[in-house]
Coordinates of C-alpha atoms in Angstrom, one line a residue:
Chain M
X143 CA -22.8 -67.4 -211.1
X144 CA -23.2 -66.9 -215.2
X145 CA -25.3 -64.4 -216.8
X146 CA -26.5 -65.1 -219.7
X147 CA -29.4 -62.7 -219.7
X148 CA -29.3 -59.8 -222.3
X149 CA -30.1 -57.2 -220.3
X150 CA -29.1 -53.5 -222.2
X151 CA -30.4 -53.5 -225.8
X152 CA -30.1 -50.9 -228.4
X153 CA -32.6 -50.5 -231.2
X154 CA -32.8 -48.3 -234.0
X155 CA -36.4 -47.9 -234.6
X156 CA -35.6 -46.6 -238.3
X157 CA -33.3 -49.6 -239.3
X158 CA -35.4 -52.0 -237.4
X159 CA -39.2 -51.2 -237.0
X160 CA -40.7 -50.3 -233.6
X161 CA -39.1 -51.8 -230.1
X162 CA -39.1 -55.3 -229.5
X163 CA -39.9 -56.5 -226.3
X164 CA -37.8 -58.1 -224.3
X165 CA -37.9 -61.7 -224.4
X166 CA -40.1 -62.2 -227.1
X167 CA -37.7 -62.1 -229.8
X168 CA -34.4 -62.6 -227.9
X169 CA -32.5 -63.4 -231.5
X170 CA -34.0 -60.4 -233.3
X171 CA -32.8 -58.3 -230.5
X172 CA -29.2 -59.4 -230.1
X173 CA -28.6 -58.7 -234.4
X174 CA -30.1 -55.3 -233.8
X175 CA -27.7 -54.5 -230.8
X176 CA -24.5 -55.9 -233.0
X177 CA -25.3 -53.8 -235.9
X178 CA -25.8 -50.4 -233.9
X179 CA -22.5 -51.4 -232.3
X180 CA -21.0 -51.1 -235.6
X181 CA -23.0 -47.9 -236.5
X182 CA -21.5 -46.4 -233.2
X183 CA -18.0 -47.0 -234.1
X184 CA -18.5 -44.4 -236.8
X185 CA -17.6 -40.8 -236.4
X186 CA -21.3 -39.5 -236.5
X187 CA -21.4 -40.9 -233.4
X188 CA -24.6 -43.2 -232.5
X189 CA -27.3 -43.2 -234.8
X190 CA -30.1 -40.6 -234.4
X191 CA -33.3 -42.3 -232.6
X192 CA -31.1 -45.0 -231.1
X193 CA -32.7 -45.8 -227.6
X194 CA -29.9 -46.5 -224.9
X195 CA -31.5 -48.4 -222.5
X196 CA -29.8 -49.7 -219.1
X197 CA -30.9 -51.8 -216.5
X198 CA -28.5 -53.3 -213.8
X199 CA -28.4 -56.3 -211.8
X200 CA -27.7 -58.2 -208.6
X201 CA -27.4 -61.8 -207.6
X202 CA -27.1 -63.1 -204.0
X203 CA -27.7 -65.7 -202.3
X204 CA -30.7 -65.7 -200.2
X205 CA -31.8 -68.3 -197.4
X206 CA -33.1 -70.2 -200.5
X207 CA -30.3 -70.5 -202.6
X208 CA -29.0 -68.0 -205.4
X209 CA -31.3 -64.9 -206.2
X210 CA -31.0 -63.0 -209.5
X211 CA -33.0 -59.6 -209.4
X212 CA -33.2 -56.9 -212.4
X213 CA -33.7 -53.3 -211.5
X214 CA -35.8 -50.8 -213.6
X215 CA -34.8 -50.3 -217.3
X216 CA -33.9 -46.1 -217.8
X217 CA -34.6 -45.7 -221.4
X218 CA -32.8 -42.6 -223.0
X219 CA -33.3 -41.9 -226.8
X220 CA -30.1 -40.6 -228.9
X221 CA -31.4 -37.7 -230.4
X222 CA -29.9 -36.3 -233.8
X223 CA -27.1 -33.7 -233.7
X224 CA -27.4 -31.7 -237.4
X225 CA -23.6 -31.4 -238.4
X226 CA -21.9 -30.7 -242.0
X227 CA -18.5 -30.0 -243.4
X228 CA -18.0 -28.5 -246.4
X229 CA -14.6 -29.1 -248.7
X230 CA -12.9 -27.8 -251.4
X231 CA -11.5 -31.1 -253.3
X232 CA -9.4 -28.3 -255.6
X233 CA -5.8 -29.4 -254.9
X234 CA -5.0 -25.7 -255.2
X235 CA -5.9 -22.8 -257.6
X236 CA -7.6 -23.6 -261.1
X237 CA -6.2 -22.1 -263.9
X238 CA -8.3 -20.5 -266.2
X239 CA -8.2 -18.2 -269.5
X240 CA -10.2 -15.0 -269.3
X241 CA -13.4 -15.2 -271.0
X242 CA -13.4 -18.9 -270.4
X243 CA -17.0 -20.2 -269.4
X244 CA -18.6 -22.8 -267.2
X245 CA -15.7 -23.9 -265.6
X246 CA -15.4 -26.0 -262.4
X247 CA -14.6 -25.7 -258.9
X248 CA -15.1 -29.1 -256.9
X249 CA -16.1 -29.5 -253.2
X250 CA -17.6 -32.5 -251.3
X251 CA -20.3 -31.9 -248.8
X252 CA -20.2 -34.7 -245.3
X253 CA -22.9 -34.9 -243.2
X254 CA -21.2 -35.6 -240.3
X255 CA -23.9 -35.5 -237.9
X256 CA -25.6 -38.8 -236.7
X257 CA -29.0 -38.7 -239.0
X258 CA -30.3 -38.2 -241.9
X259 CA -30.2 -35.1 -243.4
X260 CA -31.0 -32.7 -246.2
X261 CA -28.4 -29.9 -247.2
X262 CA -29.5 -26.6 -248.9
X263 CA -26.6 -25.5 -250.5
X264 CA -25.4 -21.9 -251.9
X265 CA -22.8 -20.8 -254.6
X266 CA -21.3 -17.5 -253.6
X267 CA -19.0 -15.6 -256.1
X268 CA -19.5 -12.3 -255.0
X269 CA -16.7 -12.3 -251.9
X270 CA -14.1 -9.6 -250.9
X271 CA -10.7 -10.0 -251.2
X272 CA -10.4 -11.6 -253.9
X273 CA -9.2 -9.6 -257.5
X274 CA -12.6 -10.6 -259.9
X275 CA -16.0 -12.3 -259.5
X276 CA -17.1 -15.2 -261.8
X277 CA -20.7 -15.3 -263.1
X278 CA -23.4 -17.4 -264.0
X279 CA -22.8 -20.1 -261.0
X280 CA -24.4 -22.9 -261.1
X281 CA -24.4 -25.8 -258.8
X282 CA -24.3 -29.3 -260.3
X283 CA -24.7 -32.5 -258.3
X284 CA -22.2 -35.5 -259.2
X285 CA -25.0 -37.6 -260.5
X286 CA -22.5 -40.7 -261.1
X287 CA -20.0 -40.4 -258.2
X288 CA -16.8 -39.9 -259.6
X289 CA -15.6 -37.1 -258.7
X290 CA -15.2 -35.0 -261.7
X291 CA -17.8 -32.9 -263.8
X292 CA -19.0 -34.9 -266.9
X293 CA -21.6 -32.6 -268.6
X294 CA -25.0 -34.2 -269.9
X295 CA -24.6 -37.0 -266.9
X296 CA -24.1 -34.9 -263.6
X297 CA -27.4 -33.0 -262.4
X298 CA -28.2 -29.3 -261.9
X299 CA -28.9 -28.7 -258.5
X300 CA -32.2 -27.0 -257.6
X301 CA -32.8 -25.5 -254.2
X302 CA -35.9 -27.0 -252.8
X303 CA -36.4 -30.1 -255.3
X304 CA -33.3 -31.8 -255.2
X305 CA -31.6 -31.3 -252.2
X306 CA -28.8 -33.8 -251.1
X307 CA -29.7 -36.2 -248.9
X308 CA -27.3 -37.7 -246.4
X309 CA -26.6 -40.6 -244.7
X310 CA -24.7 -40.2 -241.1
X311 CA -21.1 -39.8 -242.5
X312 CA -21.9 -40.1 -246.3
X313 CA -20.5 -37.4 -248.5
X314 CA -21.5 -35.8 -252.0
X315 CA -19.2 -34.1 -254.3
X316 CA -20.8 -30.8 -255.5
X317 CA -19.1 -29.1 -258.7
X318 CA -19.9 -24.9 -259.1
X319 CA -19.9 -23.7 -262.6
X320 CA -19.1 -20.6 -263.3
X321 CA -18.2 -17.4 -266.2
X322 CA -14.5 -15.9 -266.1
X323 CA -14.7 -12.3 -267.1
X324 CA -13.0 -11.2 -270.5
X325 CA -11.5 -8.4 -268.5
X326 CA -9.7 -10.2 -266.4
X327 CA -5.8 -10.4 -266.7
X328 CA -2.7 -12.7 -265.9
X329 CA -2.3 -13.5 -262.3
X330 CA -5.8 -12.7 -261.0
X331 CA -7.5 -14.9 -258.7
X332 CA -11.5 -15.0 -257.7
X333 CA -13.2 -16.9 -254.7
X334 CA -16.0 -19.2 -255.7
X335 CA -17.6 -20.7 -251.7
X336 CA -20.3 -23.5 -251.3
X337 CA -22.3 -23.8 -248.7
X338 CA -24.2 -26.4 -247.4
X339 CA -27.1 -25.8 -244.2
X340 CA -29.0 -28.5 -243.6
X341 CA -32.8 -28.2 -243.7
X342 CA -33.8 -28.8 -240.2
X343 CA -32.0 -25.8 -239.1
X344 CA -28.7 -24.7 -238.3
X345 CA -27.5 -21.7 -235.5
X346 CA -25.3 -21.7 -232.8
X347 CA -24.0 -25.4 -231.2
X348 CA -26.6 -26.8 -228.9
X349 CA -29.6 -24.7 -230.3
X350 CA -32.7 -27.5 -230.3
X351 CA -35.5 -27.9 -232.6
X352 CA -38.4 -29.7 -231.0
X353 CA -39.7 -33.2 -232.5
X354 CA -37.9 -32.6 -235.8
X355 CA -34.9 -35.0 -235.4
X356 CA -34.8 -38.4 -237.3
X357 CA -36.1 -41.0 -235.3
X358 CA -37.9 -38.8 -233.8
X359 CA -36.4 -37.1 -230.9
X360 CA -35.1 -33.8 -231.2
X361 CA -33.0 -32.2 -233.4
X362 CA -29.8 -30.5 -231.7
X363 CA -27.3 -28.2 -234.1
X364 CA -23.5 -29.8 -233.1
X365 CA -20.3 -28.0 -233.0
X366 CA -20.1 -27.1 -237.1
X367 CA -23.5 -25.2 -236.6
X368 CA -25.1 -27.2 -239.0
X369 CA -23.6 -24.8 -241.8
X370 CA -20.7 -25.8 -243.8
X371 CA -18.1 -23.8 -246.6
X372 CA -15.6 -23.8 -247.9
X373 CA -14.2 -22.3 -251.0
X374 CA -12.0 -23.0 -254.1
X375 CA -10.0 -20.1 -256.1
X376 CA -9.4 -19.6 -260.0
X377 CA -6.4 -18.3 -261.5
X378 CA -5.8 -16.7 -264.6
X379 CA -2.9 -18.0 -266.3
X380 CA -2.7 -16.2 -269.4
X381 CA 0.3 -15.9 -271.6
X382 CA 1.3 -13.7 -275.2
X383 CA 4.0 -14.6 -277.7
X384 CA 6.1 -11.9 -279.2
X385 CA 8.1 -12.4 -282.3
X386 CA 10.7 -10.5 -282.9
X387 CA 12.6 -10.8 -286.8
X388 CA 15.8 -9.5 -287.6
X389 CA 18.7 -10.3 -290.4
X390 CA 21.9 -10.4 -291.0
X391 CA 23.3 -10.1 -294.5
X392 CA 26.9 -11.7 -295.7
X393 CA 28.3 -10.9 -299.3
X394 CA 30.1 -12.9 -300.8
X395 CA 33.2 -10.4 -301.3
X396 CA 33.3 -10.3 -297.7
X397 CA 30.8 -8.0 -296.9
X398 CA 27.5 -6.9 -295.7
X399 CA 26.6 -5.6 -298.8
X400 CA 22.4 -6.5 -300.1
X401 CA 23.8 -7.9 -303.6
X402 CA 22.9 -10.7 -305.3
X403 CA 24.7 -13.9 -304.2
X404 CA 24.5 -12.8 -300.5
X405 CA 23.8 -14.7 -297.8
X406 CA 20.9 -13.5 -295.6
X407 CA 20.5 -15.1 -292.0
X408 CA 17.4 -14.3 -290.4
X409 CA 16.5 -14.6 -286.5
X410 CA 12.9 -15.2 -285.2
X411 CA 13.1 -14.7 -281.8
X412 CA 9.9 -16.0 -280.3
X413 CA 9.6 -14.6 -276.5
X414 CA 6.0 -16.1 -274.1
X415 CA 5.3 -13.8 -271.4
X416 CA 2.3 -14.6 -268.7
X417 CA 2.1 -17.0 -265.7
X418 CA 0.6 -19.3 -268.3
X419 CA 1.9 -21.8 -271.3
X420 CA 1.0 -21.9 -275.0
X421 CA 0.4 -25.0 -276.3
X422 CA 1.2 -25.9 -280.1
X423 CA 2.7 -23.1 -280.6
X424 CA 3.6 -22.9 -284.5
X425 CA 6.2 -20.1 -285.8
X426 CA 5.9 -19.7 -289.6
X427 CA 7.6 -17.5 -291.8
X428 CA 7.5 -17.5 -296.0
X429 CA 10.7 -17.4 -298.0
X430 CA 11.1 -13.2 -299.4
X431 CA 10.7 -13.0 -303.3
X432 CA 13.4 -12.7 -305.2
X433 CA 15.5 -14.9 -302.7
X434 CA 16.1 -18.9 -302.5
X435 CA 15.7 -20.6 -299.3
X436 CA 19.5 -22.3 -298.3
X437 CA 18.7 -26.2 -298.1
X438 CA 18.6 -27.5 -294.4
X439 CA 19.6 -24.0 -292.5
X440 CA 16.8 -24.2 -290.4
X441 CA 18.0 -23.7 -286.4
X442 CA 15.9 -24.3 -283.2
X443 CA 18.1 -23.4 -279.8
X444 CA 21.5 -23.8 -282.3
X445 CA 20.3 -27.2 -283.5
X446 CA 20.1 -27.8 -287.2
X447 CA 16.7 -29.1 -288.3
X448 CA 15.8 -30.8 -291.4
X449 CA 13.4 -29.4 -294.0
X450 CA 11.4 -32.6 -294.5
X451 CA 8.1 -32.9 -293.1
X452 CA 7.8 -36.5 -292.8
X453 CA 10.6 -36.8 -290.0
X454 CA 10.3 -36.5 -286.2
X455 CA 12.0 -32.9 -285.7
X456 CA 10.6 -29.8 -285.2
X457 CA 11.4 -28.0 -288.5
X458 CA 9.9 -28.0 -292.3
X459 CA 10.5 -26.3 -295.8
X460 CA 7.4 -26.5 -297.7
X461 CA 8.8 -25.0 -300.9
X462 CA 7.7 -21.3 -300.1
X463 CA 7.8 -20.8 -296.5
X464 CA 9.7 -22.1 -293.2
X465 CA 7.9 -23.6 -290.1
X466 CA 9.2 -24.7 -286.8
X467 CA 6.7 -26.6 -284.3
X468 CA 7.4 -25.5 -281.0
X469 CA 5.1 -27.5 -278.8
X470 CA 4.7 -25.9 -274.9
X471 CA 6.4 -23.0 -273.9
X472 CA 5.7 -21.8 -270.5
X473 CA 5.4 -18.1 -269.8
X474 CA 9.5 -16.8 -269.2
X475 CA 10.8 -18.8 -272.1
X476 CA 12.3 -17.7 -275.4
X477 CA 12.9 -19.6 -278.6
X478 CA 15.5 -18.6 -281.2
X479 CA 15.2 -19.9 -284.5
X480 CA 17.5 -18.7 -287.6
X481 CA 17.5 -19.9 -291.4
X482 CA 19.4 -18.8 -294.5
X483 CA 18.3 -17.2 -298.1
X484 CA 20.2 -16.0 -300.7
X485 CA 19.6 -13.4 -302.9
X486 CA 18.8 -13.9 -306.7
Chain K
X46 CA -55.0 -67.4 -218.9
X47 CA -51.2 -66.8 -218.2
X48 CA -51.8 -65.4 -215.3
X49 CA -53.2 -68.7 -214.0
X50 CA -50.2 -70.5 -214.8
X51 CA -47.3 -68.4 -213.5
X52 CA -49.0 -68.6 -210.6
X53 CA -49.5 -72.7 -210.3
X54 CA -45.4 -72.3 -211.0
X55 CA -45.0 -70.2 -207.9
X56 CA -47.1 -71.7 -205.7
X57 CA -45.4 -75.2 -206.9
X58 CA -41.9 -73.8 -206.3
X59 CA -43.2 -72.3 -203.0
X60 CA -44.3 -75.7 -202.4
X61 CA -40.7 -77.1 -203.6
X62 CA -38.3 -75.1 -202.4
X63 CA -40.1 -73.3 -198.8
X64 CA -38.9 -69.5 -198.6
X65 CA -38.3 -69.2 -202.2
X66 CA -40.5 -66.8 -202.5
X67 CA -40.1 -64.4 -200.1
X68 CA -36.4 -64.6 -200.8
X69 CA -36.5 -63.4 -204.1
X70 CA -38.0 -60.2 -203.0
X71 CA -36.0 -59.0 -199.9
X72 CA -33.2 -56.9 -201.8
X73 CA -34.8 -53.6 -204.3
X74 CA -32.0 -52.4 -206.8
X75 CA -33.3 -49.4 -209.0
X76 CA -31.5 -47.7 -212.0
X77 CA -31.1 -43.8 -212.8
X78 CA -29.3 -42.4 -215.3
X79 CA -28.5 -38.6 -215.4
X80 CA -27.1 -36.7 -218.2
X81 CA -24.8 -33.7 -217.4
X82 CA -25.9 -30.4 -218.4
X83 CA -23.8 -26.9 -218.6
X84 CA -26.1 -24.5 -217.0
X85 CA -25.9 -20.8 -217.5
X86 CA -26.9 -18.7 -213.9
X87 CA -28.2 -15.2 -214.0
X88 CA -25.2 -14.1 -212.3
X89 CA -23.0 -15.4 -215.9
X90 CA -21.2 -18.3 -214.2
X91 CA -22.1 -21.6 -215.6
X92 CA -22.8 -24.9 -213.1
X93 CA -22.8 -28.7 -214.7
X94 CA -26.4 -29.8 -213.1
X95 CA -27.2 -33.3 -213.6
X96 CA -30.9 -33.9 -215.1
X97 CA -32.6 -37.1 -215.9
X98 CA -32.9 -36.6 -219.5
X99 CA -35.3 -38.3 -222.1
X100 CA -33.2 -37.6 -224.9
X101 CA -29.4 -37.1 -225.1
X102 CA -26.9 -36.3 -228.1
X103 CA -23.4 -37.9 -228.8
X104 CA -20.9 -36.6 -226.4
X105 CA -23.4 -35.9 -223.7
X106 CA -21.4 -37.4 -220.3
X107 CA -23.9 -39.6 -218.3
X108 CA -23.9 -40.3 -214.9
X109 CA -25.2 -43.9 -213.5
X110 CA -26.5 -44.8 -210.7
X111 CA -27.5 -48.0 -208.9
X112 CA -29.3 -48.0 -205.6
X113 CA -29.3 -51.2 -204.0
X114 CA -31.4 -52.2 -200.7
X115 CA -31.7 -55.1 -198.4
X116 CA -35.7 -54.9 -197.5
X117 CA -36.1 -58.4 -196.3
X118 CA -35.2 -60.3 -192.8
X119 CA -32.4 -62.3 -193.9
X120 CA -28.6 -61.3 -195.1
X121 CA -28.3 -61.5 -198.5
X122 CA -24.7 -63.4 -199.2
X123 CA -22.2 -63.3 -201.7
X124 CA -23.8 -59.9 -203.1
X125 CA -22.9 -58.3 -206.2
X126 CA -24.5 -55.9 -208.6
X127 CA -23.8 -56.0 -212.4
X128 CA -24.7 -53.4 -215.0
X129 CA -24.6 -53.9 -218.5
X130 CA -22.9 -51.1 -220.8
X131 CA -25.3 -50.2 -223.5
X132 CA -23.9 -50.3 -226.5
X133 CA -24.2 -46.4 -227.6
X134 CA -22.2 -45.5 -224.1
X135 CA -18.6 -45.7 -223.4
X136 CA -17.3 -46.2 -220.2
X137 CA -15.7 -43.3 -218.2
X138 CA -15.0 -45.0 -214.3
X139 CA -17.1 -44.8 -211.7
X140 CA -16.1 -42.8 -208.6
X141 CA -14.8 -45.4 -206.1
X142 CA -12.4 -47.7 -208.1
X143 CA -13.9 -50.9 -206.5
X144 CA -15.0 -52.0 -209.6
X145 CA -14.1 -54.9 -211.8
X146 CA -14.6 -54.9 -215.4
X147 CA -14.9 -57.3 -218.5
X148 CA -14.4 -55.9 -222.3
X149 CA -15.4 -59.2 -224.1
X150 CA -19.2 -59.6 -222.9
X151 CA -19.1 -60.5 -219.2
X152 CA -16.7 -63.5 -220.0
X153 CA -13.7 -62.4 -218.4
X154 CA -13.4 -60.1 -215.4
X155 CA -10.9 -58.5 -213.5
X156 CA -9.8 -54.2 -213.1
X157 CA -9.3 -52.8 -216.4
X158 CA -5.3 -52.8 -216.0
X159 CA -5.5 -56.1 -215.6
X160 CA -7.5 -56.7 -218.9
X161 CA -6.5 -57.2 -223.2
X162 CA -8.5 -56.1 -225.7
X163 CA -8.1 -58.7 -228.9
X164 CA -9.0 -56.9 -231.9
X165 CA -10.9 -58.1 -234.8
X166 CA -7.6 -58.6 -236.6
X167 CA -6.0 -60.7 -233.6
X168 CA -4.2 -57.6 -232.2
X169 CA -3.9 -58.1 -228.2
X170 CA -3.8 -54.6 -226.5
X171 CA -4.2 -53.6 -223.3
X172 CA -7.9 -52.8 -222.4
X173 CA -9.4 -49.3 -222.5
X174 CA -12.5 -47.3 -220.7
X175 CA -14.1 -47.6 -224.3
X176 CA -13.7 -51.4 -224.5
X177 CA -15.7 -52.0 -221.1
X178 CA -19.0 -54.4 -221.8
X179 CA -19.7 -54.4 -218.3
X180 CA -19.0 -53.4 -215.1
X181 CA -19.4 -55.4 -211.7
X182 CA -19.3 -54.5 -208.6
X183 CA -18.6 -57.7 -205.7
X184 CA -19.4 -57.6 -201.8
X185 CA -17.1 -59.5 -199.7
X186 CA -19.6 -59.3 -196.5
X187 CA -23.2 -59.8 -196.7
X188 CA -25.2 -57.1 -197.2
X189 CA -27.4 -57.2 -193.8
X190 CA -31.2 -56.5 -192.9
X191 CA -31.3 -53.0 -193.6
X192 CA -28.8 -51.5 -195.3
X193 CA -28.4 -50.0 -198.4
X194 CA -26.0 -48.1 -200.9
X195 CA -25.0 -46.8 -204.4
X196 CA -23.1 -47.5 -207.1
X197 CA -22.2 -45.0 -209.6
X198 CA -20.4 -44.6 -213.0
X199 CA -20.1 -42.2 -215.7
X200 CA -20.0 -42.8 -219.3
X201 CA -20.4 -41.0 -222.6
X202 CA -22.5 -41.2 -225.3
X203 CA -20.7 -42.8 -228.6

């Protein structure tokens, strides 16, 4: 005995208009039950408003040859479960300069319940246990999807008008800018949390609300309570440069005597302090009257450098003054750099 | 206007095949499906009470069941009683074992131990609970005048 009779179905009535009947549109009815067999494969679970509906049956043979009988059809509907995760797509701390305004923290907001859903969503600066608060939050939507915070394209969020609107298991990345306080210092870090609630209510798992799910069963809050955050964290990374100068006089009888003739080395000693870097950092220093630079004693580190300008290395004479390029140097790090004058 | 028709059709396969008829109607089989709920009592211990629900949510654990029940004057032979998984519920066993089972639509059957699972990519595994399409349940005797019984099976909601 074969059965070729289709006798559970599954229809979404918001993907595929109200419930076929049986039999009347047998092809109809068999796409709709492979796609939500797809959908159900998803994490979300089975789409909100999905009806599950079972009927079983029994074949036997009866004085008159085989019988094939179908019991009642339960019909269940899948009502929506309101779930949302909330995550901070910060790989870790951004560093920041003090004073430094609108700058970014990143999180992506998942619906991961099984309907549609609208999040309301929150910026919070303001928590404990953190060393400084940031200011002036605001919440930007990433308008174009790509993850980072392109100013002019991405949208400001506005509670009420634009809320994000989910598909089950669809995701939106969420960028909160925000103020860094000119008082804060080196090493200080601030909490900056989103979160997302979605509109139909959140609470405690399992708390329903009547009517309002998509696909219009119920609404049931899931095991994330419907309210999603998470948080990102700012840094400052500042750093100073202090120069120290000092010389060293040779004269030429063999002495340390400030005559004319002499030979006056002096040492810049460039030392960064701070958990940060400075970039392009540039160490100048002009030639003293009544001395004449020494032709190509200009040291980095202990390495010579030429005075020409047009070459790859670090070092220049200009004709009055000395300069030494020293690109990066991260916080901890000292550079040394010496040159010669002599005295007219 | 239908009406009339499907009932020239009966009375014509009355007429061809005698007893026809009244053989189609002399077993009943009825469906209930009962979703398990964690019930708090006043005295703080919770219960899992089955209800029939209307709506259920992803995770929910369901409980099948299949009445069967020979109401005619003959022995129904070579009796058996299959059920269909819908789609949105994935099998969890059923509470006697005397199942058997196909995962690829009700083309191949057999216990689930005994059954692969191809994947989409050509993969063979052995079958699991979740793979089940449908589940059928085979009497060896005849089920006589009279007598009746009940198949259940639990699943989950996907």
């Amino acid at each position: 005995m074969k059965y070729v009779r289709k006798t559970d179905i599954i229809k979404s009535e918001r993907s595929f208009g109200p419930l076929v009947k049986r039999g009347t549109m047998t092809l109809a009815i068999t796409l709709s039950a492979m796609t939500m067999g797809i959908s159900a494969a998803h994490a979300a679970g089975t789409i909100a408003g999905t009806d599950i509906l079972n009927t079983a049956q029994a074949t036997y043979d009866g004085p008159g040859g085989p019988v094939v009988i179908d019991s009642n059809t339960v019909t269940i509907t899948v009502d929506e479960l309101l779930d949302v995760t909330v995550a901070s797509s910060d790989p870790g701390d951004v560093a920041v300069d003090s004073g430094a305004t609108q700058q970014v923290t990143t999180y992506q907001v998942t619906n991961t319940g099984n309907g549609n859903e609208a999040f309301t969503l929150t910026a919070d600066t303001a928590k404990g246990g953190d060393d400084f608060d940031t200011s002036n939050a605001v919440i930007y939507l990433d308008t174009d999807d790509n993850g980072v915070f392109d100013a002019g394209v991405d949208t400001i969020y506005s509670p009420g008008s634009n809320d994000p609107d989910l598909a089950p298991d669809s995701s939106i990345n969420v960028f909160i800018l925000s103020d860094i306080p000119a008082g804060a210092t080196d090493g200080q870090r601030a909490e900056v949390e989103l979160s997302a609630v979605a509109i139909t209510g959140s609470g405690a798992p399992g708390t329903s609300f009547a009517g309002q799910g998509d696909g219009g069963g119920d609404a049931v809050v899931g095991s994330t309570g419907a309210d999603g955050e998470d948080s990102s964290f700012f840094l400052i990374q500042a750093a100073q440069v202090a120069l120290v100068k000092s010389a060293t006089i040779v004269d030429q009888f063999g002495g340390n005597e400030a005559v004319p003739g002499a030979t006056i080395t002096y040492q810049l000693v460039a030392t960064v302090t701070g958990s940060g870097s400075l970039t392009n950092l540039n160490v100048n220093d002009d030639i003293p009257a009544d001395t004449t630079y020494t032709a190509e004693s200009i040291t980095l580190e202990g390495a010579g450098l030429t005075d020409s300008d047009a070459d790859a290395d670090a070092g220049l004479f200009d004709g009055s003054a000395i300069a030494v390029s020293l690109g990066t140097v991260p916080g901890g790090q000292t550079r040394t750099i010496t040159f010669q004058v002599t005295i007219d | 206007m239908k009406i009339n028709i499907l009932k020239h059709l009966a009375i014509f396969a009355a007429l061809a095949i005698p007893g026809m008829a009244m053989a189609a109607n002399n077993v009943t089989l009825s469906s209930d499906v009962f979703v398990e709920r964690t019930v708090e009592k006043p005295n703080g211990t919770t219960a899992v009470m089955l209800e029939a629900p209307e709506t259920v949510i992803p995770g929910d654990n369901l409980v099948f069941v299949v009445k069967y029940k020979n109401v005619g004057s003959t022995p129904a032979t070579d009796f058996s009683v299959t059920n269909p998984l819908p789609k949105a519920v994935a099998f969890n066993g059923t509470s006697d074992g005397t199942e058997i089972v196909s995962v690829d639509g009700g083309k191949k059957w057999g216990s689930l131990s005994a059954l692969t699972y191809t994947r989409a990519n050509g993969e063979v595994r052995p079958a699991l609970m979740s793979d089940v399409t449908h589940i059928k349940w085979k009497f060896n005797r005849s089920l006589s005048v009279g007598s009746e019984g009940k198949l259940v099976f639990r699943g989950t909601v996907r």
